[in-house]
Coordinates of C-alpha atoms in Angstrom, one line a residue:
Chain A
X1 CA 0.0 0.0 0.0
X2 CA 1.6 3.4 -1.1
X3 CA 1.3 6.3 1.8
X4 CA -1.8 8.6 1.3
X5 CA -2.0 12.3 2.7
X6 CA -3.9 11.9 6.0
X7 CA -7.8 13.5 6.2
X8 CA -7.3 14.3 9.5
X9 CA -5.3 17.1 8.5
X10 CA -8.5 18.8 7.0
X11 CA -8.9 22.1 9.3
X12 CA -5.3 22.5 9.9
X13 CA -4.9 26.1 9.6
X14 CA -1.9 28.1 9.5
X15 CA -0.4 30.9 11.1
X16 CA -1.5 34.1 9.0
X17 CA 0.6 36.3 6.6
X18 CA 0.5 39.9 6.0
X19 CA 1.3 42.0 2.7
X20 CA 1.4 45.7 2.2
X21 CA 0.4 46.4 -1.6
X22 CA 2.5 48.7 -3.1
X23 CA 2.1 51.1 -6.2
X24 CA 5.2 49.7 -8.0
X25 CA 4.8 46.2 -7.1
X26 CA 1.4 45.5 -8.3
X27 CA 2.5 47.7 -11.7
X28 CA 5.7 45.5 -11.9
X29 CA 2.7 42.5 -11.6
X30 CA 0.6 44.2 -14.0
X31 CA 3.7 44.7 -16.3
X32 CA 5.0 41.5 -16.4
X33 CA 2.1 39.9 -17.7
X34 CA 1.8 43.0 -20.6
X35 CA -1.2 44.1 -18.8
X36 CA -1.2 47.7 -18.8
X37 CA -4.8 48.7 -17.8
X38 CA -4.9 52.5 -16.8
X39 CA -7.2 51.2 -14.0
X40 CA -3.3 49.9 -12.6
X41 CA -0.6 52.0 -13.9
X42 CA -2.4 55.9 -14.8
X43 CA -2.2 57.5 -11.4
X44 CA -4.5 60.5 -12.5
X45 CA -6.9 58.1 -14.2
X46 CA -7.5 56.1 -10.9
X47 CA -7.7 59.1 -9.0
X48 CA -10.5 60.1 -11.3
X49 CA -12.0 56.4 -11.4
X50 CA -15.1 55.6 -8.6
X51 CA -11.9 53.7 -7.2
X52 CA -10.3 57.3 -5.9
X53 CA -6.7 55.5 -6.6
X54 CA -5.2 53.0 -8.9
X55 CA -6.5 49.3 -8.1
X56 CA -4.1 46.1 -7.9
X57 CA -4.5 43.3 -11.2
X58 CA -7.2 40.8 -9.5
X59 CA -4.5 38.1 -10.4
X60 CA -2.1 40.0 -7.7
X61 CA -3.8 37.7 -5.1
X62 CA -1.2 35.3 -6.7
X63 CA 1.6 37.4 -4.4
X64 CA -0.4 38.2 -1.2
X65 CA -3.3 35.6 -0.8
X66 CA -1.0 32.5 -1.7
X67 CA 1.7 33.5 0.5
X68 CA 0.6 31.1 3.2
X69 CA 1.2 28.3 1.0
X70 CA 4.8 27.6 1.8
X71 CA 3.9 27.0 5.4
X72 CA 2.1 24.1 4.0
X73 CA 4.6 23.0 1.9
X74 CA 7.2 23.0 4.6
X75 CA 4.7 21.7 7.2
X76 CA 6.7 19.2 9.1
X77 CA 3.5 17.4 9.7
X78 CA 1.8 17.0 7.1
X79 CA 5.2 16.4 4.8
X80 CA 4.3 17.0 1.2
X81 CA 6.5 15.3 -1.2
X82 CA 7.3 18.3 -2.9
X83 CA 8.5 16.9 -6.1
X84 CA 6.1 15.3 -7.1
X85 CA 4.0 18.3 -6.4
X86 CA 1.8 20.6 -9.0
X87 CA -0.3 23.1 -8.8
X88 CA -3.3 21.5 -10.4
X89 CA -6.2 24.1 -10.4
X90 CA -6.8 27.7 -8.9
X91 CA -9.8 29.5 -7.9
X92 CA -10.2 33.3 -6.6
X93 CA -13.5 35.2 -5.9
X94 CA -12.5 38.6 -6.1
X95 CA -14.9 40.3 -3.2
X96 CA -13.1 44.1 -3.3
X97 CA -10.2 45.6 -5.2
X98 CA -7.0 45.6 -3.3
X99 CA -5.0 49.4 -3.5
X100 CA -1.8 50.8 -2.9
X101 CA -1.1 51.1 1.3
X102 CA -3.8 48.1 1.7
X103 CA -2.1 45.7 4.2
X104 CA -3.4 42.6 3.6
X105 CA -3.9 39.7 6.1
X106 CA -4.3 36.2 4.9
X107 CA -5.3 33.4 6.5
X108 CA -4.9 29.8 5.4
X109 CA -6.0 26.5 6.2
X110 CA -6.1 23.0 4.6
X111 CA -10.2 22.3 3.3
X112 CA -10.1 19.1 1.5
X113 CA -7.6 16.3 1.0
X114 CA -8.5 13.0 -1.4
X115 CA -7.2 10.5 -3.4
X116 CA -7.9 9.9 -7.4
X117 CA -6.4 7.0 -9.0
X118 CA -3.0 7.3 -8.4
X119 CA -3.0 11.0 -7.4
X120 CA -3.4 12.5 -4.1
X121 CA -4.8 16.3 -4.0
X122 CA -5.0 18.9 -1.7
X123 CA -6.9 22.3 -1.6
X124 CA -6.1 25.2 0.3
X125 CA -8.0 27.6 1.1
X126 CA -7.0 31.4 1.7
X127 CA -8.8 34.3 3.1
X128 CA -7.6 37.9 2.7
X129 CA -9.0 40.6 4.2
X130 CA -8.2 44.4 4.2
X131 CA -6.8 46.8 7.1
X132 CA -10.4 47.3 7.9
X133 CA -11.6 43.7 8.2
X134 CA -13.3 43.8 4.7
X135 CA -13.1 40.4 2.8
X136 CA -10.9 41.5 -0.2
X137 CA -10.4 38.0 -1.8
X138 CA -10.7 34.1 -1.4
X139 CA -8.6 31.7 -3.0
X140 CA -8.4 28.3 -3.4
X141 CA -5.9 26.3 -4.6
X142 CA -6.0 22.3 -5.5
X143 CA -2.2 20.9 -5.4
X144 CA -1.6 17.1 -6.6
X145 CA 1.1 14.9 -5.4
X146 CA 1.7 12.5 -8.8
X147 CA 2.0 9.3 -7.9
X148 CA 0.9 9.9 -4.0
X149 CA 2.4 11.3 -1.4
Chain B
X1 CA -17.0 53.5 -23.2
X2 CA -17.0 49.7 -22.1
X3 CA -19.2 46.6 -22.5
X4 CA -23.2 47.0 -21.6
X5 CA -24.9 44.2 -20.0
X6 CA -28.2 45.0 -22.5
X7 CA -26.0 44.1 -25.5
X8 CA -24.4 41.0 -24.4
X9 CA -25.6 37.8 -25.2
X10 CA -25.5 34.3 -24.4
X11 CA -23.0 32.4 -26.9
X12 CA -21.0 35.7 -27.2
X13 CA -16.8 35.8 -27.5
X14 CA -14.6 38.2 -26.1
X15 CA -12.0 39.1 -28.5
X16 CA -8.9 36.6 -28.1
X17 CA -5.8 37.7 -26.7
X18 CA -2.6 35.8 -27.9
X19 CA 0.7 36.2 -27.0
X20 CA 4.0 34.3 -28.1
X21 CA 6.0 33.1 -25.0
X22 CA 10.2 33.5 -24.3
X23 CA 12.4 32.6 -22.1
X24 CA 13.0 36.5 -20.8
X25 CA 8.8 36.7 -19.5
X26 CA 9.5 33.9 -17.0
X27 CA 12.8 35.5 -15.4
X28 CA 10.2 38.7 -15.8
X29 CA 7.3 36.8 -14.3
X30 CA 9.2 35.5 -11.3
X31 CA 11.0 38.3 -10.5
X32 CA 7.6 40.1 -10.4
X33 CA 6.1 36.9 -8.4
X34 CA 8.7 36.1 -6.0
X35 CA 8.2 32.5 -7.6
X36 CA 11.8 31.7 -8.3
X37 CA 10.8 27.7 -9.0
X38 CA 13.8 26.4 -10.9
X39 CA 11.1 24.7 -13.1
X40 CA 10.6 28.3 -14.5
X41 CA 13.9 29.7 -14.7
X42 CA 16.5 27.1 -15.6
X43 CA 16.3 25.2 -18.4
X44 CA 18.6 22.2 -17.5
X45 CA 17.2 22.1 -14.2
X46 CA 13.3 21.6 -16.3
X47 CA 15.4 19.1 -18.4
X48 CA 16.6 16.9 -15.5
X49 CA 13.4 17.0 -14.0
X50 CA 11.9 15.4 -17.2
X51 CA 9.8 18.2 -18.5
X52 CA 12.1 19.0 -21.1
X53 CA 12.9 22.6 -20.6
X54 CA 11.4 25.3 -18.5
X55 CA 7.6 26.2 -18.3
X56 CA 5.5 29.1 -17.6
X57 CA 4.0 29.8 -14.2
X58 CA 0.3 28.5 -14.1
X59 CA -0.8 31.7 -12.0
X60 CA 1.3 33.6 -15.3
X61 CA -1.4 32.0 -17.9
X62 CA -4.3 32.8 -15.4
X63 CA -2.9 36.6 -14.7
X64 CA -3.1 36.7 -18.5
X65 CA -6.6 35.1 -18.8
X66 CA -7.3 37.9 -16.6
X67 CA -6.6 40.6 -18.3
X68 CA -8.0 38.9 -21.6
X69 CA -11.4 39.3 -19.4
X70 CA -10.8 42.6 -18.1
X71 CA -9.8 44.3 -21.0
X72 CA -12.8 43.2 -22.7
X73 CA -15.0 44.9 -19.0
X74 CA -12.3 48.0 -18.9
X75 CA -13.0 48.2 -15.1
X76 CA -11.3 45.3 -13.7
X77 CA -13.0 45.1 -10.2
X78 CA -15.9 44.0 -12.1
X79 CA -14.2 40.6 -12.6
X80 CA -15.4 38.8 -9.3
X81 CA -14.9 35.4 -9.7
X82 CA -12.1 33.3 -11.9
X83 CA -11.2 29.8 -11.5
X84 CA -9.3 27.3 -14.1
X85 CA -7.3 24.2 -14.4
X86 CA -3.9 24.1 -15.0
X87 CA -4.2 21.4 -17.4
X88 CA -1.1 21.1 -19.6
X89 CA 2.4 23.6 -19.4
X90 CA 3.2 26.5 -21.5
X91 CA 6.8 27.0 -22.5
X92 CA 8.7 29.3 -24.2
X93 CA 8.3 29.4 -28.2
X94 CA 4.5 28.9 -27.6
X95 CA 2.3 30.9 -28.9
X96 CA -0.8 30.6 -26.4
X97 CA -4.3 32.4 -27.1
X98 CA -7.1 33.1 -24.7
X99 CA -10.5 33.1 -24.9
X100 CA -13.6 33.6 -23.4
X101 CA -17.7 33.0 -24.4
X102 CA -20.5 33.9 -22.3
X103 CA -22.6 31.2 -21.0
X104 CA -25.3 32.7 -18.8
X105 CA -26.3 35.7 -18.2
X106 CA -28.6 37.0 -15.2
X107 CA -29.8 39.5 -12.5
X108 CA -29.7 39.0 -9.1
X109 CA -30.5 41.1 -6.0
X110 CA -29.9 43.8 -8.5
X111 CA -26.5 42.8 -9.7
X112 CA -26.0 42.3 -13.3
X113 CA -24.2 39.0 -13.5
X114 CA -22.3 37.2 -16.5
X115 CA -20.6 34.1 -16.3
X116 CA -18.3 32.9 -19.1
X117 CA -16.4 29.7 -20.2
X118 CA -12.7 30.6 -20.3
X119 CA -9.2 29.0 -21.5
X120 CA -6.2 29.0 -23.1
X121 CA -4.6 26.9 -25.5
X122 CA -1.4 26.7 -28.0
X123 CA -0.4 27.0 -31.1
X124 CA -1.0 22.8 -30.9
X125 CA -4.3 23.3 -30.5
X126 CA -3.5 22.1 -26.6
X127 CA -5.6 23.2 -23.9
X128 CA -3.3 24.6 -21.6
X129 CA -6.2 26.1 -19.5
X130 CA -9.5 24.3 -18.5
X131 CA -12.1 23.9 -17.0
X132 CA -12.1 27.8 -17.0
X133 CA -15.0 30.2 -15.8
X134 CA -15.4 33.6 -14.8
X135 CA -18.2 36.0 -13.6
X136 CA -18.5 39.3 -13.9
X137 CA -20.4 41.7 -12.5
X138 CA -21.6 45.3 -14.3
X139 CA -23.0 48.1 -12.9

């Protein structure tokens, strides 16, 4: 019998992570993917928007709202053959654009864990929320360990 | 001046976006990350590892899903909801194109909702994203 990822770790949660966005880091986002909304990078334009400033790229939650992942991955517990590990699927809901001097706290926790034929998966779920408590977004990601863990 | 949710209808596709892929956007997209996975930056390491070279970031493909979707909106906090699979790797050389087709379209507790099949494939004709939706929301 090969080694399966435990369901009694569904629950675990993990210690959360904060991120300050800044102006130049979402844009460098923004501009590495040859995005260049003016929504991101026109400081006059977002000023002028309903948004009063310039709004991150939704797909910034990649930085601040997955951070907590490599606390899983190194979890001495749980001990994720990392290898054999891929990032199989990726969900956000995008509940309120993130802005420049937001400091975002995420908070992590392991919600499912199941085999597949040979694979084993596991999704983790990731809740940010704004300096004043406000649900910005929620992620969750499905990793699976080829082969089994 | 944008998209209006009167003139959109069901079976409707946002114009593609397509983008040819090199070696110089992963360094680009990691350094912009923090994702520094030698899987994305050195080829010999991807070639050891069996996948026979390096390949894009997943999250890189869905950023550019993204913007394929919000470009098509112009406001990009309308975008509330975007989930795919990563189903097969991009690499550099490919050319991948993105795409989007709306399947429903509703109102709810005065919200203005539209929810789209997305994904992303290569120059192959391989799917390199599915399983993709996305919702929007208009004012």
């Amino acid at each position: 019998m090969r080694r399966v990822l435990d369901p009694s770790f569904i629950g675990k949660e993990y210690p959360p992570t904060e991120y300050e966005i800044g102006r130049e880091k979402m844009r460098e986002y923004a501009r590495a993917v040859e995005d260049m909304n003016p929504y991101y990078h026109d400081k006059e334009f977002g000023r002028n928007s309903h948004y009063g400033d310039n709004i991150a790229p939704p797909c910034f939650a990649s930085v601040y709202n997955l951070m907590g992942c490599a606390m899983m991955f190194m979890d001495p517990e749980l001990k994720l053959n990392m290898a054999m590990l891929v990032h199989g699927e990726q969900e956000f809901e995008f509940h309120k654009p993130v802005k420049p001097g937001d400091v975002i706290t995420t908070r992590g926790k392991i919600v499912d864990i199941y085999q597949k034929g040979n694979n084993d998966f596991v999704v983790y779920e990731a809740n940010s929320f704004n300096q004043d408590g406000e649900l910005v977004t929620v992620g969750r990601a499905t990793f699976v360990i080829r082969g089994g863990n | 001046m944008g998209i209006s949710f009167e003139d959109i209808k069901v079976g409707d596709e946002i114009p593609r976006y397509s983008v040819e892929l090199n070696q110089m956007m992963l360094w680009i997209y990691a350094g912009a990350s923090g994702d520094f996975n030698l899987i994305h930056v050195d080829k010999e390491f991807g070639e050891k590892v069996g996948l026979g070279g390096t390949i894009a970031h997943g999250l890189s493909s869905m950023a550019r899903l993204s913007k394929t979707i919000t470009d098509w909106v112009e406001d990009p906090g309308a975008l509330k909801r975007l989930a795919v699979r990563f189903a097969a790797p991009a690499r550099p050389g490919d050319t991948i194109t993105f795409w989007g087709r709306v399947v429903e379209k509703k109102e709810e507790e005065g919200k203005k909702i539209i929810v789209l099949d997305v994904g992303a494939e290569n120059q192959d004709g391989v799917q390199v994203l599915t399983r993709g939706s996305a919702q929007v929301e208009l004012t």
